[in-house]
PDB file of C-alpha atoms in Angstrom:
ATOM      1  CA  UNK E  19       0.000   0.000   0.000  1.00  0.00           C
ATOM      2  CA  UNK E  20       1.201   3.491  -0.811  1.00  0.00           C
ATOM      3  CA  UNK E  21       0.367   6.137   1.760  1.00  0.00           C
ATOM      4  CA  UNK E  22      -0.379   9.717   0.759  1.00  0.00           C
ATOM      5  CA  UNK E  23       0.604  12.983   2.371  1.00  0.00           C
ATOM      6  CA  UNK E  24      -2.248  15.463   2.761  1.00  0.00           C
ATOM      7  CA  UNK E  25      -0.556  17.566   0.085  1.00  0.00           C
ATOM      8  CA  UNK E  26       0.751  15.853  -3.034  1.00  0.00           C
ATOM      9  CA  UNK E  27       2.622  18.096  -5.459  1.00  0.00           C
ATOM     10  CA  UNK E  28       5.300  15.949  -7.071  1.00  0.00           C
ATOM     11  CA  UNK E  29       8.261  17.572  -5.322  1.00  0.00           C
ATOM     12  CA  UNK E  30      11.346  15.473  -4.583  1.00  0.00           C
ATOM     13  CA  UNK E  31      11.570  14.939  -0.828  1.00  0.00           C
ATOM     14  CA  UNK E  32      14.884  14.392   0.929  1.00  0.00           C
ATOM     15  CA  UNK E  33      16.013  12.946   4.231  1.00  0.00           C
ATOM     16  CA  UNK E  34      16.920  15.195   7.165  1.00  0.00           C
ATOM     17  CA  UNK E  35      19.762  13.412   8.929  1.00  0.00           C
ATOM     18  CA  UNK E  36      19.656  12.777  12.677  1.00  0.00           C
ATOM     19  CA  UNK E  37      15.930  11.936  12.904  1.00  0.00           C
ATOM     20  CA  UNK E  38      13.143   9.996  11.180  1.00  0.00           C
ATOM     21  CA  UNK E  39      10.010  12.105  11.651  1.00  0.00           C
ATOM     22  CA  UNK E  40      10.298  14.740   8.902  1.00  0.00           C
ATOM     23  CA  UNK E  41      11.636  14.934   5.376  1.00  0.00           C
ATOM     24  CA  UNK E  42      11.829  18.118   3.312  1.00  0.00           C
ATOM     25  CA  UNK E  43      11.459  19.411  -0.220  1.00  0.00           C
ATOM     26  CA  UNK E  44      12.223  22.636  -2.037  1.00  0.00           C
ATOM     27  CA  UNK E  45       9.948  24.094  -4.670  1.00  0.00           C
ATOM     28  CA  UNK E  46      13.116  25.183  -6.491  1.00  0.00           C
ATOM     29  CA  UNK E  47      16.885  25.285  -6.060  1.00  0.00           C
ATOM     30  CA  UNK E  48      18.456  25.196  -2.584  1.00  0.00           C
ATOM     31  CA  UNK E  49      21.678  26.964  -3.606  1.00  0.00           C
ATOM     32  CA  UNK E  50      21.578  30.387  -1.982  1.00  0.00           C
ATOM     33  CA  UNK E  51      24.257  31.663  -4.348  1.00  0.00           C
ATOM     34  CA  UNK E  52      21.752  31.412  -7.196  1.00  0.00           C
ATOM     35  CA  UNK E  53      20.160  34.574  -5.796  1.00  0.00           C
ATOM     36  CA  UNK E  54      23.143  36.588  -6.983  1.00  0.00           C
ATOM     37  CA  UNK E  55      22.776  35.362 -10.556  1.00  0.00           C
ATOM     38  CA  UNK E  56      18.995  35.811 -10.495  1.00  0.00           C
ATOM     39  CA  UNK E  57      19.415  39.400  -9.278  1.00  0.00           C
ATOM     40  CA  UNK E  58      21.647  40.150 -12.254  1.00  0.00           C
ATOM     41  CA  UNK E  59      18.842  38.939 -14.515  1.00  0.00           C
ATOM     42  CA  UNK E  60      16.122  41.011 -12.875  1.00  0.00           C
ATOM     43  CA  UNK E  61      15.186  38.996  -9.799  1.00  0.00           C
ATOM     44  CA  UNK E  62      13.863  35.610  -8.721  1.00  0.00           C
ATOM     45  CA  UNK E  63      10.282  34.379  -8.437  1.00  0.00           C
ATOM     46  CA  UNK E  64      10.974  32.930  -4.986  1.00  0.00           C
ATOM     47  CA  UNK E  65      10.706  29.447  -3.510  1.00  0.00           C
ATOM     48  CA  UNK E  66       9.315  27.640  -0.466  1.00  0.00           C
ATOM     49  CA  UNK E  67      10.578  24.906   1.817  1.00  0.00           C
ATOM     50  CA  UNK E  68       8.148  22.163   2.818  1.00  0.00           C
ATOM     51  CA  UNK E  69       8.362  19.614   5.642  1.00  0.00           C
ATOM     52  CA  UNK E  70       6.711  16.190   5.300  1.00  0.00           C
ATOM     53  CA  UNK E  71       5.584  14.455   8.511  1.00  0.00           C
ATOM     54  CA  UNK E  72       5.711  10.645   8.398  1.00  0.00           C
ATOM     55  CA  UNK E  73       3.826  10.396  11.709  1.00  0.00           C
ATOM     56  CA  UNK E  74       0.578  12.003  10.525  1.00  0.00           C
ATOM     57  CA  UNK E  75       0.965  12.664   6.795  1.00  0.00           C
ATOM     58  CA  UNK E  76       0.868  16.446   7.180  1.00  0.00           C
ATOM     59  CA  UNK E  77       2.878  18.828   5.030  1.00  0.00           C
ATOM     60  CA  UNK E  78       4.076  22.063   6.630  1.00  0.00           C
ATOM     61  CA  UNK E  79       5.155  25.245   4.846  1.00  0.00           C
ATOM     62  CA  UNK E  80       6.710  27.691   7.341  1.00  0.00           C
ATOM     63  CA  UNK E  81       6.611  30.648   4.904  1.00  0.00           C
ATOM     64  CA  UNK E  82       4.592  31.466   1.820  1.00  0.00           C
ATOM     65  CA  UNK E  83       6.381  32.049  -1.463  1.00  0.00           C
ATOM     66  CA  UNK E  84       7.926  35.512  -1.744  1.00  0.00           C
ATOM     67  CA  UNK E  85       9.912  37.103  -4.548  1.00  0.00           C
ATOM     68  CA  UNK E  86      13.719  37.041  -4.161  1.00  0.00           C
ATOM     69  CA  UNK E  87      13.548  34.612  -1.207  1.00  0.00           C
ATOM     70  CA  UNK E  88      15.298  31.232  -1.172  1.00  0.00           C
ATOM     71  CA  UNK E  89      15.996  28.566   1.476  1.00  0.00           C
ATOM     72  CA  UNK E  90      18.839  26.291   2.521  1.00  0.00           C
ATOM     73  CA  UNK E  91      18.595  22.621   3.290  1.00  0.00           C
ATOM     74  CA  UNK E  92      17.472  22.112   6.909  1.00  0.00           C
ATOM     75  CA  UNK E  93      19.399  20.500   9.754  1.00  0.00           C
ATOM     76  CA  UNK E  94      18.091  18.721  12.851  1.00  0.00           C
ATOM     77  CA  UNK E  95      19.810  19.565  16.132  1.00  0.00           C
ATOM     78  CA  UNK E  96      18.682  18.857  19.706  1.00  0.00           C
ATOM     79  CA  UNK E  97      15.020  18.314  18.888  1.00  0.00           C
ATOM     80  CA  UNK E  98      14.530  21.241  16.492  1.00  0.00           C
ATOM     81  CA  UNK E  99      14.837  21.878  12.763  1.00  0.00           C
ATOM     82  CA  UNK E 100      16.970  24.773  11.541  1.00  0.00           C
ATOM     83  CA  UNK E 101      17.085  26.389   8.111  1.00  0.00           C
ATOM     84  CA  UNK E 102      18.355  29.549   6.434  1.00  0.00           C
ATOM     85  CA  UNK E 103      16.132  32.018   4.613  1.00  0.00           C
ATOM     86  CA  UNK E 104      17.931  34.364   2.212  1.00  0.00           C
ATOM     87  CA  UNK E 105      15.998  37.476   1.200  1.00  0.00           C
ATOM     88  CA  UNK E 106      17.896  39.299  -1.525  1.00  0.00           C
ATOM     89  CA  UNK E 107      15.380  42.132  -1.640  1.00  0.00           C
ATOM     90  CA  UNK E 108      15.968  42.961   2.022  1.00  0.00           C
ATOM     91  CA  UNK E 109      19.655  42.063   1.864  1.00  0.00           C
ATOM     92  CA  UNK E 110      19.599  39.593   4.740  1.00  0.00           C
ATOM     93  CA  UNK E 111      19.971  35.929   5.646  1.00  0.00           C
ATOM     94  CA  UNK E 112      18.032  34.655   8.665  1.00  0.00           C
ATOM     95  CA  UNK E 113      18.631  31.483  10.664  1.00  0.00           C
ATOM     96  CA  UNK E 114      15.316  29.981  11.820  1.00  0.00           C
ATOM     97  CA  UNK E 115      14.550  27.442  14.526  1.00  0.00           C
ATOM     98  CA  UNK E 116      11.476  25.388  13.673  1.00  0.00           C
ATOM     99  CA  UNK E 117       9.130  22.738  15.023  1.00  0.00           C
ATOM    100  CA  UNK E 118       5.898  22.297  13.048  1.00  0.00           C
ATOM    101  CA  UNK E 119       2.878  24.013  14.634  1.00  0.00           C
ATOM    102  CA  UNK E 120       4.947  24.871  17.720  1.00  0.00           C
ATOM    103  CA  UNK E 121       8.079  26.941  17.069  1.00  0.00           C
ATOM    104  CA  UNK E 122       9.154  29.338  14.310  1.00  0.00           C
ATOM    105  CA  UNK E 123      11.835  31.594  15.741  1.00  0.00           C
ATOM    106  CA  UNK E 124      14.523  33.794  14.195  1.00  0.00           C
ATOM    107  CA  UNK E 125      17.792  32.875  15.908  1.00  0.00           C
ATOM    108  CA  UNK E 126      20.323  35.021  14.043  1.00  0.00           C
ATOM    109  CA  UNK E 127      20.453  37.427  11.116  1.00  0.00           C
ATOM    110  CA  UNK E 128      23.259  38.340   8.720  1.00  0.00           C
ATOM    111  CA  UNK E 129      23.563  40.879   5.934  1.00  0.00           C
ATOM    112  CA  UNK E 130      24.037  39.320   2.502  1.00  0.00           C
ATOM    113  CA  UNK E 131      27.227  41.383   2.273  1.00  0.00           C
ATOM    114  CA  UNK E 132      28.507  39.793   5.511  1.00  0.00           C
ATOM    115  CA  UNK E 133      28.432  36.175   4.340  1.00  0.00           C
ATOM    116  CA  UNK E 134      29.550  34.179   1.334  1.00  0.00           C
ATOM    117  CA  UNK E 135      26.347  32.781  -0.176  1.00  0.00           C
ATOM    118  CA  UNK E 136      28.302  30.082  -2.001  1.00  0.00           C
ATOM    119  CA  UNK E 137      27.743  26.816  -0.079  1.00  0.00           C
ATOM    120  CA  UNK E 138      26.246  28.721   2.851  1.00  0.00           C
ATOM    121  CA  UNK E 139      24.794  26.008   5.063  1.00  0.00           C
ATOM    122  CA  UNK E 140      24.064  24.669   8.536  1.00  0.00           C
ATOM    123  CA  UNK E 141      26.225  21.905  10.012  1.00  0.00           C
ATOM    124  CA  UNK E 142      26.328  20.163  13.424  1.00  0.00           C
ATOM    125  CA  UNK E 143      27.283  19.046  16.034  1.00  0.00           C
ATOM    126  CA  UNK E 144      25.491  22.064  17.466  1.00  0.00           C
ATOM    127  CA  UNK E 145      24.075  24.645  15.069  1.00  0.00           C
ATOM    128  CA  UNK E 146      26.818  26.306  13.039  1.00  0.00           C
ATOM    129  CA  UNK E 147      26.274  28.537  10.013  1.00  0.00           C
ATOM    130  CA  UNK E 148      29.219  28.151   7.656  1.00  0.00           C
ATOM    131  CA  UNK E 149      30.350  28.633   4.075  1.00  0.00           C
ATOM    132  CA  UNK E 150      33.084  26.857   2.133  1.00  0.00           C
ATOM    133  CA  UNK E 151      34.126  27.497  -1.434  1.00  0.00           C
ATOM    134  CA  UNK E 152      37.005  25.079  -1.935  1.00  0.00           C
ATOM    135  CA  UNK E 153      39.550  27.656  -0.832  1.00  0.00           C
ATOM    136  CA  UNK E 154      38.305  29.130   2.452  1.00  0.00           C
ATOM    137  CA  UNK E 155      36.142  27.863   5.304  1.00  0.00           C
ATOM    138  CA  UNK E 156      34.206  30.457   7.298  1.00  0.00           C
ATOM    139  CA  UNK E 157      31.934  30.080  10.310  1.00  0.00           C
ATOM    140  CA  UNK E 158      29.553  32.969  11.032  1.00  0.00           C
ATOM    141  CA  UNK E 159      27.477  31.593  13.918  1.00  0.00           C
ATOM    142  CA  UNK E 160      27.703  31.091  16.848  1.00  0.00           C
ATOM    143  CA  UNK E 161      31.300  32.328  16.544  1.00  0.00           C
ATOM    144  CA  UNK E 162      33.518  33.561  13.752  1.00  0.00           C
ATOM    145  CA  UNK E 163      36.142  31.123  12.464  1.00  0.00           C
ATOM    146  CA  UNK E 164      38.082  31.170   9.216  1.00  0.00           C
ATOM    147  CA  UNK E 165      40.964  29.235   7.688  1.00  0.00           C
ATOM    148  CA  UNK E 166      42.074  27.969   4.242  1.00  0.00           C
ATOM    149  CA  UNK E 167      40.735  24.744   2.719  1.00  0.00           C
ATOM    150  CA  UNK E 168      42.049  22.560  -0.067  1.00  0.00           C
ATOM    151  CA  UNK E 169      39.747  21.852  -2.981  1.00  0.00           C
ATOM    152  CA  UNK E 170      39.360  18.235  -1.851  1.00  0.00           C
ATOM    153  CA  UNK E 171      38.300  19.169   1.709  1.00  0.00           C
ATOM    154  CA  UNK E 172      34.767  19.607   3.043  1.00  0.00           C
ATOM    155  CA  UNK E 173      33.811  20.639   6.584  1.00  0.00           C
ATOM    156  CA  UNK E 174      31.264  18.185   7.999  1.00  0.00           C
ATOM    157  CA  UNK E 175      30.774  19.281  11.626  1.00  0.00           C
ATOM    158  CA  UNK E 176      32.141  21.435  14.408  1.00  0.00           C
ATOM    159  CA  UNK E 177      32.414  20.979  18.154  1.00  0.00           C
ATOM    160  CA  UNK E 178      33.417  23.469  20.842  1.00  0.00           C
ATOM    161  CA  UNK E 179      37.077  23.269  19.870  1.00  0.00           C
ATOM    162  CA  UNK E 180      37.335  21.015  16.818  1.00  0.00           C
ATOM    163  CA  UNK E 181      36.500  21.156  13.107  1.00  0.00           C
ATOM    164  CA  UNK E 182      35.906  17.792  11.390  1.00  0.00           C
ATOM    165  CA  UNK E 183      36.768  17.701   7.697  1.00  0.00           C
ATOM    166  CA  UNK E 184      36.406  15.029   5.033  1.00  0.00           C
ATOM    167  CA  UNK E 185      39.091  14.926   2.356  1.00  0.00           C
ATOM    168  CA  UNK E 186      38.717  12.783  -0.746  1.00  0.00           C
ATOM    169  CA  UNK E 187      41.744  10.851  -1.946  1.00  0.00           C
ATOM    170  CA  UNK E 188      42.236   9.476  -5.447  1.00  0.00           C
ATOM    171  CA  UNK E 189      45.103   7.113  -6.221  1.00  0.00           C
ATOM    172  CA  UNK E 190      46.083   5.229  -9.366  1.00  0.00           C
ATOM    173  CA  UNK E 191      44.549   7.569 -11.935  1.00  0.00           C
ATOM    174  CA  UNK E 192      46.284   7.689 -15.313  1.00  0.00           C
ATOM    175  CA  UNK E 193      46.339  11.403 -16.138  1.00  0.00           C
ATOM    176  CA  UNK E 194      47.822  10.890 -19.602  1.00  0.00           C
ATOM    177  CA  UNK E 195      45.094   8.485 -20.732  1.00  0.00           C
ATOM    178  CA  UNK E 196      42.400   9.909 -18.460  1.00  0.00           C
ATOM    179  CA  UNK E 197      41.392   6.556 -16.998  1.00  0.00           C
ATOM    180  CA  UNK E 198      41.692   4.402 -13.885  1.00  0.00           C
ATOM    181  CA  UNK E 199      44.559   1.918 -13.590  1.00  0.00           C
ATOM    182  CA  UNK E 200      44.425  -1.486 -11.874  1.00  0.00           C
ATOM    183  CA  UNK E 201      45.703   0.219  -8.724  1.00  0.00           C
ATOM    184  CA  UNK E 202      42.924   2.815  -8.686  1.00  0.00           C
ATOM    185  CA  UNK E 203      41.493   3.735  -5.271  1.00  0.00           C
ATOM    186  CA  UNK E 204      39.045   6.416  -4.177  1.00  0.00           C
ATOM    187  CA  UNK E 205      38.362   6.954  -0.483  1.00  0.00           C
ATOM    188  CA  UNK E 206      37.949   9.595   2.196  1.00  0.00           C
ATOM    189  CA  UNK E 207      40.092  10.722   5.071  1.00  0.00           C
ATOM    190  CA  UNK E 208      38.896  12.590   8.152  1.00  0.00           C
ATOM    191  CA  UNK E 209      40.977  15.520   9.340  1.00  0.00           C
ATOM    192  CA  UNK E 210      40.451  17.075  12.746  1.00  0.00           C
ATOM    193  CA  UNK E 211      41.596  20.682  13.038  1.00  0.00           C
ATOM    194  CA  UNK E 212      41.427  23.268  15.779  1.00  0.00           C
ATOM    195  CA  UNK E 213      39.626  26.556  15.225  1.00  0.00           C
ATOM    196  CA  UNK E 214      42.851  28.143  13.978  1.00  0.00           C
ATOM    197  CA  UNK E 215      43.098  25.578  11.178  1.00  0.00           C
ATOM    198  CA  UNK E 216      45.933  23.510  12.661  1.00  0.00           C
ATOM    199  CA  UNK E 217      45.668  19.793  11.829  1.00  0.00           C
ATOM    200  CA  UNK E 218      45.462  17.700  14.990  1.00  0.00           C
ATOM    201  CA  UNK E 219      44.869  14.275  13.444  1.00  0.00           C
ATOM    202  CA  UNK E 220      44.225  12.558  10.121  1.00  0.00           C
ATOM    203  CA  UNK E 221      42.931   9.047   9.362  1.00  0.00           C
ATOM    204  CA  UNK E 222      41.128   7.058   6.682  1.00  0.00           C
ATOM    205  CA  UNK E 223      37.350   7.220   7.107  1.00  0.00           C
ATOM    206  CA  UNK E 224      34.148   9.089   6.367  1.00  0.00           C
ATOM    207  CA  UNK E 225      31.566  10.655   8.681  1.00  0.00           C
ATOM    208  CA  UNK E 226      27.949   9.501   8.758  1.00  0.00           C
ATOM    209  CA  UNK E 227      25.106  10.761  10.957  1.00  0.00           C
ATOM    210  CA  UNK E 228      22.639   8.100  12.122  1.00  0.00           C
ATOM    211  CA  UNK E 229      18.915   8.642  12.663  1.00  0.00           C
ATOM    212  CA  UNK E 230      19.453   9.025  16.431  1.00  0.00           C
ATOM    213  CA  UNK E 231      21.748  11.999  15.811  1.00  0.00           C
ATOM    214  CA  UNK E 232      25.023  10.253  16.606  1.00  0.00           C
ATOM    215  CA  UNK E 233      27.975  10.566  14.253  1.00  0.00           C
ATOM    216  CA  UNK E 234      29.883   7.507  13.068  1.00  0.00           C
ATOM    217  CA  UNK E 235      33.277   7.059  11.448  1.00  0.00           C
ATOM    218  CA  UNK E 236      32.998   4.552   8.601  1.00  0.00           C
TER     219      UNK E 236
END
């Protein structure tokens, strides 16, 4: 049997890691940087973020569609859902704390000229608003952190004094013939750095968040 949500609109729903109750969907792109390109072409029609409840089949839309407004992918932290709303018309990005039919609260606000919209996102372990563009990592909330990144590095989560980074490694690639050799390997390493960007440890592995919110090294 196929169950139905109380609102069926053909959007692609995605998992929110760390829990099992809600999934989400965007009515359009989730890349906040697209706002810059849209503005150069005369503006953006706007999008909405929707939350799908597997417990009761309800679909929740925290905000109605508004021109020049776009949303980030949500994150689940300590019992609440968090997402970013970028409003190019008002020149601001707002971090919201959300629980359907209970909580919709603005937690922090940034000017669009204060943040890099490219890969602007929320990561755990607690709520951190960061951006990373393949060259520089920046954290804007709850504290300001910045240090260089390599193109193969991606920040996955932060703790009070550590930054956890995945780095992809590719070995055995034949550059001349543009193909994999018999010794080809592709895998991830996890780097742990302090908030100044100093590498404290490095090992083979990748980070995965389970449905109970715990993080695993695989």
